[in-house]
Short mmCIF file of C-alpha atoms and ligand atoms in Angstrom, two decimals:
data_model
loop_
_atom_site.label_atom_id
_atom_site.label_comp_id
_atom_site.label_asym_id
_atom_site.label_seq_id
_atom_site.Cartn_x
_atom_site.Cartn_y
_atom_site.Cartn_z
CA UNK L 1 116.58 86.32 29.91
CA UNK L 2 114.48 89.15 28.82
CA UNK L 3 114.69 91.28 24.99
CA UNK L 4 115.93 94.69 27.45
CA UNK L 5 118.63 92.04 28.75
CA UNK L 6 120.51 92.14 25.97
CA UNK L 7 121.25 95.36 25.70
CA UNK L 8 121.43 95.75 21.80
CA UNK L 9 122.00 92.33 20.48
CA UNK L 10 118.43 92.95 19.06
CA UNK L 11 117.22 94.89 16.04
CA UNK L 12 113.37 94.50 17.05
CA UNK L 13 111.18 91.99 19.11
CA UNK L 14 108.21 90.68 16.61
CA UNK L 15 106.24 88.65 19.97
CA UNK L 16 106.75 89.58 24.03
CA UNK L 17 106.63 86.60 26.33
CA UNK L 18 103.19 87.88 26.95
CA UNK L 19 101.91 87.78 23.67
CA UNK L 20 103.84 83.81 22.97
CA UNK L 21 101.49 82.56 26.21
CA UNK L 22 98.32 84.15 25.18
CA UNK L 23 98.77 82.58 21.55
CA UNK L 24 100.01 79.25 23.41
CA UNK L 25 96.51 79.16 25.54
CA UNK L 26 94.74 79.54 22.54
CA UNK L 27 96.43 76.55 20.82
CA UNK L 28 96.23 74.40 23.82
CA UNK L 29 92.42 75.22 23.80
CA UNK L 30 91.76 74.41 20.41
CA UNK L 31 93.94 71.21 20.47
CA UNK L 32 91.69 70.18 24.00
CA UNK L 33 88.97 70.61 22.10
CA UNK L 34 90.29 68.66 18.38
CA UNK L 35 91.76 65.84 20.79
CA UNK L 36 88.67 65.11 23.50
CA UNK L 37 89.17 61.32 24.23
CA UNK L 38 91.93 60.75 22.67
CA UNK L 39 95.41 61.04 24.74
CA UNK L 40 98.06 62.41 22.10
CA UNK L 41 101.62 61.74 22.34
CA UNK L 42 103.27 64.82 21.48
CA UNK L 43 106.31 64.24 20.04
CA UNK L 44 108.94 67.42 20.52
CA UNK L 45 111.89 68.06 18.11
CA UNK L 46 115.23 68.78 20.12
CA UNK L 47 116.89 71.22 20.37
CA UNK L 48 114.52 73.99 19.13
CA UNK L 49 110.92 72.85 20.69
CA UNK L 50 111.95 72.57 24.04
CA UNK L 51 110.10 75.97 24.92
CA UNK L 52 107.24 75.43 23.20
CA UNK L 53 107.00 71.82 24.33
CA UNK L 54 107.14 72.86 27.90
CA UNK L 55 104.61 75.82 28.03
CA UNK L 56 102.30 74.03 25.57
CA UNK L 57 101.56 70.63 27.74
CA UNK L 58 101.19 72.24 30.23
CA UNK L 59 98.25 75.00 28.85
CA UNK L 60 96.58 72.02 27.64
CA UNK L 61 93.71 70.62 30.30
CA UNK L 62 93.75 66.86 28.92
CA UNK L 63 96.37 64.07 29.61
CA UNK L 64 99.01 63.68 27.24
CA UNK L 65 102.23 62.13 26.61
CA UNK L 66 105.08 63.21 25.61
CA UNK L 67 108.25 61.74 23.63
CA UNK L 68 111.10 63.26 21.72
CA UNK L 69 113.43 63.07 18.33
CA UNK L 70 116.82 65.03 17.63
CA UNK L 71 117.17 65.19 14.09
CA UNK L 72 120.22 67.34 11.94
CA UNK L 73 120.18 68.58 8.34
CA UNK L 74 123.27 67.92 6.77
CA UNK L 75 124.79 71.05 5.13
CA UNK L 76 126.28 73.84 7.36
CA UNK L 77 124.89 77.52 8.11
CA UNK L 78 121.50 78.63 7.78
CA UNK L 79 120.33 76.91 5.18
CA UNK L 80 118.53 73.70 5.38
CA UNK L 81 119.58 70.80 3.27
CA UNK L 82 116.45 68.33 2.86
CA UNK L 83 118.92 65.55 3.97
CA UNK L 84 118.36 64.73 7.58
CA UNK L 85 119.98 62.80 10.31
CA UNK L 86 117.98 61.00 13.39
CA UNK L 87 120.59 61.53 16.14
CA UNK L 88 117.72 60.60 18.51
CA UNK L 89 114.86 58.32 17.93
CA UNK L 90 111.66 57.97 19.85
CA UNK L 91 111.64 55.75 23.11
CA UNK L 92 108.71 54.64 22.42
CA UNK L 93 106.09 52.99 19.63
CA UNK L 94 103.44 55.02 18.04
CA UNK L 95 101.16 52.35 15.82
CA UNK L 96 97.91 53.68 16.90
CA UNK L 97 98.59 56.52 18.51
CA UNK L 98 97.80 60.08 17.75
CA UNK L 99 100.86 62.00 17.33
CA UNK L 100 101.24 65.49 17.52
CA UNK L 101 104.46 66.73 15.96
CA UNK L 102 105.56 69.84 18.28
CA UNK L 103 107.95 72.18 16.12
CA UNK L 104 109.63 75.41 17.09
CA UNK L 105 109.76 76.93 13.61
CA UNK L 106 108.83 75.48 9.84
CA UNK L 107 111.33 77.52 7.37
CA UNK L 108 111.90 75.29 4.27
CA UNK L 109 109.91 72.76 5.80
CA UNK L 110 112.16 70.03 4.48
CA UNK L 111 113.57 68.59 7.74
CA UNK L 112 109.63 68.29 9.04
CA UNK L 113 108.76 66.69 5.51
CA UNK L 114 111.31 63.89 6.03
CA UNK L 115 110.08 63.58 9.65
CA UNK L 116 106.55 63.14 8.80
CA UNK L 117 107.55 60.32 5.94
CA UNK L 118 108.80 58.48 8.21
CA UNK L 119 106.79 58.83 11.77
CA UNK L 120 104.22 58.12 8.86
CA UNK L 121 105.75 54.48 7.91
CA UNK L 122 105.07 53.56 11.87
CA UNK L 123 101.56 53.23 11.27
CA UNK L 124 100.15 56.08 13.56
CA UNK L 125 96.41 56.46 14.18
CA UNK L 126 96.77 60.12 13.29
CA UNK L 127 99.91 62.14 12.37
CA UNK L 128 99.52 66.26 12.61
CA UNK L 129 101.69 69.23 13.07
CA UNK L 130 101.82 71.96 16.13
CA UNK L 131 104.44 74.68 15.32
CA UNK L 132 105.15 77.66 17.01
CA UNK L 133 106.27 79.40 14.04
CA UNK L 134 106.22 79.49 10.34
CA UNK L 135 108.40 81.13 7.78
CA UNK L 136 106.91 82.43 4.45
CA UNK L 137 108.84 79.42 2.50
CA UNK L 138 107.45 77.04 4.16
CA UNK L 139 104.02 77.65 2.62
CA UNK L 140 105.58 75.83 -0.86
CA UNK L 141 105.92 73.43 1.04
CA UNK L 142 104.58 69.66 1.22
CA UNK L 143 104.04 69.38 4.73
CA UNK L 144 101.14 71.65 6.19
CA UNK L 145 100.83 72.27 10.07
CA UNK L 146 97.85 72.17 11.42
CA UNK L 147 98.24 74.78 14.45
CA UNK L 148 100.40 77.42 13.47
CA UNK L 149 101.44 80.00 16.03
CA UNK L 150 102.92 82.99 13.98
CA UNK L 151 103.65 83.46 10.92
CA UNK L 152 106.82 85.56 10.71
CA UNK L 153 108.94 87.62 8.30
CA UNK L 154 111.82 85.90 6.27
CA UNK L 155 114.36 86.48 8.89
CA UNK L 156 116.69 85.22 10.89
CA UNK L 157 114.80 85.59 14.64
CA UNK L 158 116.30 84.13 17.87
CA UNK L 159 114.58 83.96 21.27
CA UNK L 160 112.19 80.90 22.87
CA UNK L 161 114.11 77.79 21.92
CA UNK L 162 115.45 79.28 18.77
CA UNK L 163 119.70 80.21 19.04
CA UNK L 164 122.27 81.89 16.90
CA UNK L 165 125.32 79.92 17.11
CA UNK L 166 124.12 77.97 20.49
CA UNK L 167 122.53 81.33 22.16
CA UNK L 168 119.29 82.77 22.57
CA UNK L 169 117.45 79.84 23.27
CA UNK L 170 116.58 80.88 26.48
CA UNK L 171 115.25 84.59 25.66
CA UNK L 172 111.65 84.59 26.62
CA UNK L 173 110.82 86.68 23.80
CA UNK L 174 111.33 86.44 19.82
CA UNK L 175 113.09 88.88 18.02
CA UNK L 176 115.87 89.73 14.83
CA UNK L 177 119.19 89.75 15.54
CA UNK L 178 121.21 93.37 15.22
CA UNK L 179 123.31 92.61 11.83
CA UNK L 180 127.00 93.18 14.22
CA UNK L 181 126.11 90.22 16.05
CA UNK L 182 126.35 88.07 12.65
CA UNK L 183 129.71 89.92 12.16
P1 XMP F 201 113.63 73.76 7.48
O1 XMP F 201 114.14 74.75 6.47
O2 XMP F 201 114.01 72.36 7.16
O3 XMP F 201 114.46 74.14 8.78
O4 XMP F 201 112.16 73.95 7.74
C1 XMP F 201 113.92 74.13 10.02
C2 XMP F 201 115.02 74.29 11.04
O5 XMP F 201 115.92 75.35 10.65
C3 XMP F 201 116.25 76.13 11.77
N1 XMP F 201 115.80 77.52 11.54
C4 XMP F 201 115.97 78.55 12.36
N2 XMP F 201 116.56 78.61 13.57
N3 XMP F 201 116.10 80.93 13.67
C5 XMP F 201 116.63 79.82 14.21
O6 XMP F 201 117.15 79.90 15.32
C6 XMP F 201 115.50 80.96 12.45
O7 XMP F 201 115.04 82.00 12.00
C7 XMP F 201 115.43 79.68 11.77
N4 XMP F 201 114.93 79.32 10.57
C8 XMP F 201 115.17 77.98 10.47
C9 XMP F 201 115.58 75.48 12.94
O8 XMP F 201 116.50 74.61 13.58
C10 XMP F 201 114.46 74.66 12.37
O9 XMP F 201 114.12 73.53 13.11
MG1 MG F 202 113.80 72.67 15.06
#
């Protein structure tokens, strides 16, 4: 669905589909160009990256490969809880590979910093960071990405893999919420 779709449930778009591809092309360019030779695995966190995941393999013009985890903070609402649970693992084993973490948004940063500590402990040739977005908080934190999409304001945005309560994920463009859909 499109931002005009939703007649209202939006209190502004921050990036258009339009303006998500361009920056996407530009990633996948500079990440043809940082991996020549070597085949990443890109490794996608569910449920979130699904979006990016998709449109990004496909703007880049080398081979890779692709895997995914499902991971969920403890602790309910919004907030993010540092303790994390692997509901899915990764099908397959990445000693000596070069893995490219594919994130749909860094806030806290502390689910990504327990998934790098341990995708770390596999023994990986290489072990970066793609995400798509980036809150302010997460520059305290431990775990710097190396490709950042946007960096965005400190709120709550829906739209291109990211939901409110389940919906939104599959808005093509990224915007706030209007404060009566929280209500
Ligand atoms: P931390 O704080 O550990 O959390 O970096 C990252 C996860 O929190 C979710 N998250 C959001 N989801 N809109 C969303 O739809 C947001 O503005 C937002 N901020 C954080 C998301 O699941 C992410 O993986
Ligand atoms: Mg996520």
């Amino acid at each position: 669905m499109k931002a005009e779709q939703l007649h209202g449930d939006l209190t502004r778009v921050l990036f258009t589909e339009a303006e998500i591809e361009r920056r996407i092309a530009e990633l996948a360019a500079q990440i043809d160009s940082d991996y020549a030779g070597k085949e990443p695995l890109l490794v996608g966190v569910l449920n979130g990256a699904l979006m990016v995941m998709a449109d990004f393999s496909r703007a880049l013009a080398s081979h890779c490969e692709m895997d995914w985890m499902a991971v969920s903070s403890y602790g309910a609402g919004t907030q993010s809880s540092g303790v994390v649970r692997i509901l899915k693992d990764l099908s397959v084993d990445i000693k000596g590979r070069h893995v490219l973490v594919v994130e749909d948004i860094i806030d806290t940063g502390l689910t990504l910093a327990y998934l790098i500590q341990n995708l770390q402990s596999r023994g990986p040739a290489s072990l970066e960071v793609m995400t798509m977005f980036r809150k302010p908080e997460a520059l305290k934190g431990a775990v710097v990405p190396r490709y950042v999409g946007f960096d965005l304001p400190d709120e709550f945005v829906v739209g291109y893999g990211l939901d409110y309560a389940g919906r939104y994920r599959n808005l093509r463009d990224v915007g706030t919420l209007a404060p009566h859909i929280y209500a």
